[in-house]
Tab-separated table of C-alpha atoms and ligand atoms in Angstrom:
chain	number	residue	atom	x	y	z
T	1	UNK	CA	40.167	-7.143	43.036
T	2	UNK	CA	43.366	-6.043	41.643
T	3	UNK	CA	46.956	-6.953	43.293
T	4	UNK	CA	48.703	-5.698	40.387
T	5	UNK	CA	50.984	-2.452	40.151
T	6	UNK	CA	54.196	-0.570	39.694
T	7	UNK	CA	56.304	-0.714	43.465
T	8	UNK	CA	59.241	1.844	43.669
T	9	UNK	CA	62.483	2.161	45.615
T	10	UNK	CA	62.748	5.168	47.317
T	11	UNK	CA	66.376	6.993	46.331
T	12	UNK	CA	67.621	10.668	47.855
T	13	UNK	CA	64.801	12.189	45.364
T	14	UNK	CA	61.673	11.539	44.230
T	15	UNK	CA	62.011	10.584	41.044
T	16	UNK	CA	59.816	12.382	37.871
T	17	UNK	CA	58.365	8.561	37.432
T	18	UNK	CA	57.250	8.271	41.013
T	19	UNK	CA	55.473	11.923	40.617
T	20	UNK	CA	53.968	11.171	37.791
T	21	UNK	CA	52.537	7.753	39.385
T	22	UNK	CA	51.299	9.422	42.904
T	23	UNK	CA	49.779	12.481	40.783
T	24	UNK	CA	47.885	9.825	38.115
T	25	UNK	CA	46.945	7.325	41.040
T	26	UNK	CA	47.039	9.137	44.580
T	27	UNK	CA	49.046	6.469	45.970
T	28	UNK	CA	52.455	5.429	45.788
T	29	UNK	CA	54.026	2.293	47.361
T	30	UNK	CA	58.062	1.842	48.321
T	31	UNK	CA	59.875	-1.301	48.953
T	32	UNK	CA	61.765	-2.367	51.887
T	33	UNK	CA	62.139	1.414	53.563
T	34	UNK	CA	62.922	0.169	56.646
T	35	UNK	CA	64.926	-3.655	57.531
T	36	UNK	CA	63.208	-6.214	59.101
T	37	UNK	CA	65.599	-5.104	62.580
T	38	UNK	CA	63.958	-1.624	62.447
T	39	UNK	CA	61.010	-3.464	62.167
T	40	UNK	CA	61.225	-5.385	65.135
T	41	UNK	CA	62.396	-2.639	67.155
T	42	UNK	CA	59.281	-0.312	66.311
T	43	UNK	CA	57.093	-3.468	67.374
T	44	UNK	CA	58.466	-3.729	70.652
T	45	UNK	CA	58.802	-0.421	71.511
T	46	UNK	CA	55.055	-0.575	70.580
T	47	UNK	CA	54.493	-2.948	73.018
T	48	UNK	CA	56.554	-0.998	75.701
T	49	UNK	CA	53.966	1.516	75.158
T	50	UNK	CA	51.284	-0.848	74.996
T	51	UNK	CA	52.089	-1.811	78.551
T	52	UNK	CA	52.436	1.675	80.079
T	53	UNK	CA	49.074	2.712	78.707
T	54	UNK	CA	47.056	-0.260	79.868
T	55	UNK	CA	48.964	0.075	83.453
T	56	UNK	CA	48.134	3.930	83.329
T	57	UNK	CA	44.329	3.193	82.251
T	58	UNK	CA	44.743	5.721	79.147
T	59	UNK	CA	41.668	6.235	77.582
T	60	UNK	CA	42.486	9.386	75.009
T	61	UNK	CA	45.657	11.092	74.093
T	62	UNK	CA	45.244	14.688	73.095
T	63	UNK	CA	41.720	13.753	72.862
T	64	UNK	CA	41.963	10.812	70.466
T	65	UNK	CA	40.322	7.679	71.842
T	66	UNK	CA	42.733	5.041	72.333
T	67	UNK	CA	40.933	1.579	70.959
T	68	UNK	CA	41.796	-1.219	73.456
T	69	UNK	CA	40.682	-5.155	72.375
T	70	UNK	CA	41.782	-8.808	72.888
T	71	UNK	CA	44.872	-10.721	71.638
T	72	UNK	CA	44.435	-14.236	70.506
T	73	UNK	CA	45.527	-15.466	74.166
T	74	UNK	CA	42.685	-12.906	75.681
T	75	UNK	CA	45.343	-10.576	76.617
T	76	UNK	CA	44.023	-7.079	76.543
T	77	UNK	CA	46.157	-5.455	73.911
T	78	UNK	CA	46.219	-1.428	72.452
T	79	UNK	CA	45.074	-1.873	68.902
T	80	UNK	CA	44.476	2.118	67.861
T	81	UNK	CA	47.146	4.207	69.020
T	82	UNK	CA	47.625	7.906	68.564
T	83	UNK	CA	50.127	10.113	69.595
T	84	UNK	CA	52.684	7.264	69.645
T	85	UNK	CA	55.975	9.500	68.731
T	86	UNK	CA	55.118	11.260	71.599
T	87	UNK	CA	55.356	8.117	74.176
T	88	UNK	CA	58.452	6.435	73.053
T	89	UNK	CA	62.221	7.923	71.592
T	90	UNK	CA	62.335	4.868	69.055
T	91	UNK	CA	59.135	6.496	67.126
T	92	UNK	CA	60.397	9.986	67.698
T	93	UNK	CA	63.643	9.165	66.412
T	94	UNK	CA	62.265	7.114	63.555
T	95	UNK	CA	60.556	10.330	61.918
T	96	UNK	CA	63.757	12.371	61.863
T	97	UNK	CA	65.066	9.722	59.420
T	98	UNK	CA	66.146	11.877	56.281
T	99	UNK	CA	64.547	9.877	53.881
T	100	UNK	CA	61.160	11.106	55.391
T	101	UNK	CA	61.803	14.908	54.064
T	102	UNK	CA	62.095	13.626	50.420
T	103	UNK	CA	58.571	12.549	50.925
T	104	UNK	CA	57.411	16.393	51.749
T	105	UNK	CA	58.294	17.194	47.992
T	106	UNK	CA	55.396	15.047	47.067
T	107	UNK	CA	52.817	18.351	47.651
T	108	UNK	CA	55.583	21.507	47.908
T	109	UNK	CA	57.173	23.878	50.461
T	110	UNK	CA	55.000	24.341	52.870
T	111	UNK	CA	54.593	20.530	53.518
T	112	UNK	CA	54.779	19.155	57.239
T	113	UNK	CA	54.491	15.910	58.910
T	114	UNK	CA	51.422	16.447	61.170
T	115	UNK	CA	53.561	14.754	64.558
T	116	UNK	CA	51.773	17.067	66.902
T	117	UNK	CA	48.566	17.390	64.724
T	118	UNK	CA	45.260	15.604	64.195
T	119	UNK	CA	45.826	11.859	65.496
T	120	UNK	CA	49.615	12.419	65.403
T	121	UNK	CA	51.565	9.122	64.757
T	122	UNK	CA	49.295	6.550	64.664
T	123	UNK	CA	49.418	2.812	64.992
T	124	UNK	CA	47.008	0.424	64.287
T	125	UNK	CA	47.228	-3.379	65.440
T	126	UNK	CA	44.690	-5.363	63.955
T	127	UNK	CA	43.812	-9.249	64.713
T	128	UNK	CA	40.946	-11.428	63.358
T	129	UNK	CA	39.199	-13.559	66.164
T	130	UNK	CA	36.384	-13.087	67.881
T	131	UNK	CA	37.864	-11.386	71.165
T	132	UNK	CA	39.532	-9.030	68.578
T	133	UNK	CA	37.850	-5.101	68.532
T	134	UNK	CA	39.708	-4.300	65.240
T	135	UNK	CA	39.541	-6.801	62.177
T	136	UNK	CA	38.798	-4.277	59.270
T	137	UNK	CA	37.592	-0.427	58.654
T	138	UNK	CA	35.186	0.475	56.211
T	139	UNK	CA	35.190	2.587	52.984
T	140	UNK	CA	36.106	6.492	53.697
T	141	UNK	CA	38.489	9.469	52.829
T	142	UNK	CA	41.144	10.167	55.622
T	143	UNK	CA	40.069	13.873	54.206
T	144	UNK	CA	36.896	13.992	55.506
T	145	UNK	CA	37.676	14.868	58.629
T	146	UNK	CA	38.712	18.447	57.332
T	147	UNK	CA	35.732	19.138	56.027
T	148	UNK	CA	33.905	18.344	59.765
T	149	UNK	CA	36.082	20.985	60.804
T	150	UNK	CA	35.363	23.391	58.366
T	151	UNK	CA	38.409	24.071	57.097
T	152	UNK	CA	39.186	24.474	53.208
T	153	UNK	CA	40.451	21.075	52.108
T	154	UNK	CA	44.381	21.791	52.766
T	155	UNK	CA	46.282	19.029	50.934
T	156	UNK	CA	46.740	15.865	53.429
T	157	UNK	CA	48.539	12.853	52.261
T	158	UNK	CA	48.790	9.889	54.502
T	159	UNK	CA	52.505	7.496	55.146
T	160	UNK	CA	51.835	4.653	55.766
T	161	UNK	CA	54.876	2.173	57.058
T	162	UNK	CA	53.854	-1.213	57.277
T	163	UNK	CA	55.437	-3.917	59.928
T	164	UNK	CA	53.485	-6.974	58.731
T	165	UNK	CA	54.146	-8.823	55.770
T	166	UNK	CA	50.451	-9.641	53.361
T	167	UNK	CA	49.087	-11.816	50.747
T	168	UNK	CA	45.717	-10.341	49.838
T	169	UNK	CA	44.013	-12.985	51.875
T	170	UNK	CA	45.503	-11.157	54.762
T	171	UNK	CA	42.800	-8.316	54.462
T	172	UNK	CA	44.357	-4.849	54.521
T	173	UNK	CA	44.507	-1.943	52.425
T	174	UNK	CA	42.069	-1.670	49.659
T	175	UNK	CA	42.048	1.134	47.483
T	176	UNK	CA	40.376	3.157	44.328
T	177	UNK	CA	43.410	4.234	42.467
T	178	UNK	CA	42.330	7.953	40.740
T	179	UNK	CA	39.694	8.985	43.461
T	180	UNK	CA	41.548	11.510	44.891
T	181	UNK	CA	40.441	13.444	41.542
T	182	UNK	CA	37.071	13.490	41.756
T	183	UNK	CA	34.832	16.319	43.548
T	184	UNK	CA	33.650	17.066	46.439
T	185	UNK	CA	30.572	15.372	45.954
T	186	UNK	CA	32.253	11.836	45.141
T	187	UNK	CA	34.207	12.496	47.947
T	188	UNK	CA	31.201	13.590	50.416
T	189	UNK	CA	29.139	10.331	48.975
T	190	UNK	CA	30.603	7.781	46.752
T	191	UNK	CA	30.209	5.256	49.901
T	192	UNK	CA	29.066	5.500	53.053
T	193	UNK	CA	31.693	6.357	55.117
T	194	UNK	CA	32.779	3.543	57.754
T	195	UNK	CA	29.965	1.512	57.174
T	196	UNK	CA	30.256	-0.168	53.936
T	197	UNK	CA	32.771	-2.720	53.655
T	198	UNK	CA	32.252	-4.390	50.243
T	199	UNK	CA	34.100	-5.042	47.950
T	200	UNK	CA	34.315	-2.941	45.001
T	201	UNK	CA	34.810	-4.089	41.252
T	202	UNK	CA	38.040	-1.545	40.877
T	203	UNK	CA	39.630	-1.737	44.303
T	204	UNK	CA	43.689	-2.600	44.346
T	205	UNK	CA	44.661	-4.797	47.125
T	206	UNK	CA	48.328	-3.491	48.788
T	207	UNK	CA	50.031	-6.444	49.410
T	208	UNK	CA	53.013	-4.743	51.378
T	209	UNK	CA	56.137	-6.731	53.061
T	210	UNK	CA	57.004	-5.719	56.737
T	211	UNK	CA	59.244	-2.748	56.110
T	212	UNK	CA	57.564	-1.313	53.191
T	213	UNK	CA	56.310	2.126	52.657
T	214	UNK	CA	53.125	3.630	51.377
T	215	UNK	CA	51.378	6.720	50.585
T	216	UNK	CA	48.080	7.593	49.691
T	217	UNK	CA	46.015	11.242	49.099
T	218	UNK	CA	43.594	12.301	51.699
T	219	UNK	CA	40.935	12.322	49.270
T	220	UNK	CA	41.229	8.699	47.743
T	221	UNK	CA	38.479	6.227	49.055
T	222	UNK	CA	39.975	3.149	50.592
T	223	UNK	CA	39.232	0.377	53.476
T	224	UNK	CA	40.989	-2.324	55.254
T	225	UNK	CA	39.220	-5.623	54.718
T	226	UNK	CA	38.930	-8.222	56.986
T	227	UNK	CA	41.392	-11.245	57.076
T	228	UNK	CA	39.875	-14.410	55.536
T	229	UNK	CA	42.247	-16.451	57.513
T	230	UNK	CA	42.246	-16.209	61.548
T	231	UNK	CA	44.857	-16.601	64.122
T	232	UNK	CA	48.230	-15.167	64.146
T	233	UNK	CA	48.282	-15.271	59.993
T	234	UNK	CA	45.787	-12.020	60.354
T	235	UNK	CA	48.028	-10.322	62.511
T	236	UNK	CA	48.571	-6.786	61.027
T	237	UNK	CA	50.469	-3.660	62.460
T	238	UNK	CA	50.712	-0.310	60.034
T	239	UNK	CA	52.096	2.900	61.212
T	240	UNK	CA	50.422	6.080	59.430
T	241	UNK	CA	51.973	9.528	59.833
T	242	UNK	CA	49.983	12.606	58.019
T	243	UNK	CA	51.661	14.259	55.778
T	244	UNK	CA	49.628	18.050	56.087
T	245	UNK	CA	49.686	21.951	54.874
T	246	UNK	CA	48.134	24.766	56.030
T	247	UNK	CA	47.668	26.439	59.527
T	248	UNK	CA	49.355	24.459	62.167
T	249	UNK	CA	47.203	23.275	64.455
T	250	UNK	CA	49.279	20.881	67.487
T	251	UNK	CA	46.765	19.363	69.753
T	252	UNK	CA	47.891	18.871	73.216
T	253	UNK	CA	46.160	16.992	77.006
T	254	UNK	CA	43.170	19.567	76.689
T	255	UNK	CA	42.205	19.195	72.877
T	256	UNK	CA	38.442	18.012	72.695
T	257	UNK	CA	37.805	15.106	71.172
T	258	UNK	CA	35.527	15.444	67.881
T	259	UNK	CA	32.557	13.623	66.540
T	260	UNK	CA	33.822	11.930	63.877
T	261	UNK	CA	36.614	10.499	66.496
T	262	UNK	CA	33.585	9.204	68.459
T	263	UNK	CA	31.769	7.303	65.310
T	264	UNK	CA	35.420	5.644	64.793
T	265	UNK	CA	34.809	4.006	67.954
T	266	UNK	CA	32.077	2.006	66.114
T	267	UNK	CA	34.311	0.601	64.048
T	268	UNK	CA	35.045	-2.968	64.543
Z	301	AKG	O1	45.149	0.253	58.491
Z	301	AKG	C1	45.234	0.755	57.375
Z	301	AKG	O2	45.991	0.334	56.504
Z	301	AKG	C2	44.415	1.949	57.027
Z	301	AKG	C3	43.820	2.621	58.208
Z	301	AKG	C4	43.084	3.828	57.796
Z	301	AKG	O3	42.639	3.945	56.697
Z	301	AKG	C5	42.905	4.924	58.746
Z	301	AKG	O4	43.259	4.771	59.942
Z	301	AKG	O5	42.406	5.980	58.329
Z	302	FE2	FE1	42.193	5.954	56.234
């Protein structure tokens, strides 16, 4: 495992450098985007939602299944949310930040960020104990799930913004730099999606600090490995927004939910 690679500041305009590094790699990682007060803020409004949806009993949003587990103290705690922008003005107001639009350039014109679309805003909240329902995610492509829907693979890239601050022997984000260039049938079978979780020989470790930002392609393989320390040291929380092209496609109270949003539930 590799912890070693070029980190960017993010100015008014991508830069040719920080083209050339997304387009060679499919991923691309920003320091301190957001200060550690931002952070702080986007945590607790978290939690505000957090509270609503556990009073409320809220199972799916637009038909995403909303993974509920166990805090360290045994409180029951949100730890997959979807849809978040939409339940809170501190995440809806945090994607009309400027800087965000300079991302778009990354794959042209058309480019969108998919707030109404697929699992919307997302954030995850993982913690390693046993009560905990989310300590890692096994090896897949967020792309796959275009191919489910038979749909031509439209370009998807994926922001990440993390709020939690990692050595590698935090767990998190593991990726294989350069995958998002290989074909469809890498991408349909290099792993098995969700269920393998080992290590592999040329995976990068992102080792962000709380306020960083990320992105990666939809069709590069990475996972989110455990935490090999427990407790409050393994506490992670990562916001991912899609960047997306093609036909818009909002999902709203009635939107089904879809199979492979059913396997995720698996995932532990
Ligand atoms: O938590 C992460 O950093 C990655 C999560 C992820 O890959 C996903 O939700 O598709
Ligand atoms: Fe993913």
């Amino acid at each position: 495992m590799s912890t070693v690679y070029k980190k960017f500041t993010l100015g008014d305009k991508l830069t040719p450098e920080q083209h050339n590094f997304f387009n060679e790699h499919g991923f691309i990682h920003f320091k301190k985007f957001i200060n550690p007060e931002t952070v702080q803020s986007i945590t607790r409004a978290s939690e505000q939602v957090q509270e609503q949806w556990i009073k409320n009993e809220v199972t799916k949003v637009n038909g995403v299944p909303i993974k509920y587990g166990k805090d360290l103290n045994g409180d029951t705690i949100v730890q997959r949310f979807a849809f978040i922008n939409q339940h809170h003005p501190v995440f809806s107001e945090f994607i009309q930040d400027p800087r965000f639009n300079t991302l778009l350039d990354i794959i042209g014109s058309e480019a969108r960020f998919g707030t109404d679309e697929k699992d919307g805003m997302v954030l995850n909240h993982y913690v390693n104990s046993e009560q905990s329902n989310f300590t890692k995610m096994g090896w897949h492509t967020d792309g796959l799930r275009d191919i489910f829907h038979g749909q031509k693979l439209n370009p998807m890239l994926n922001v990440g913004i993390h709020l939690s601050t990692l050595k590698p022997e935090n767990g998190g984000l593991r990726i294989l730099p350069g995958t998002h260039k290989q074909g469809l049938y890498q991408m349909l079978f290099k792993k098995k999606y969700f269920l393998d979780h080992d290590a592999d020989e040329n995976e990068l470790a992102i080792t962000p600090e709380a306020g960083d930002l990320t992105i990666h392609d939809g069709r590069l393989w990475h996972r989110v490995a455990q935490s090999s320390v427990i407790g409050e040291a393994s506490r992670r929380r990562v916001i991912y927004v899609p960047i997306i092209a093609g036909k818009y496609a909002p999902k709203d109270a009635n939107s089904p939910t879809v199979f492979y949003q059913k396997f995720a539930g698996l995932v532990k």
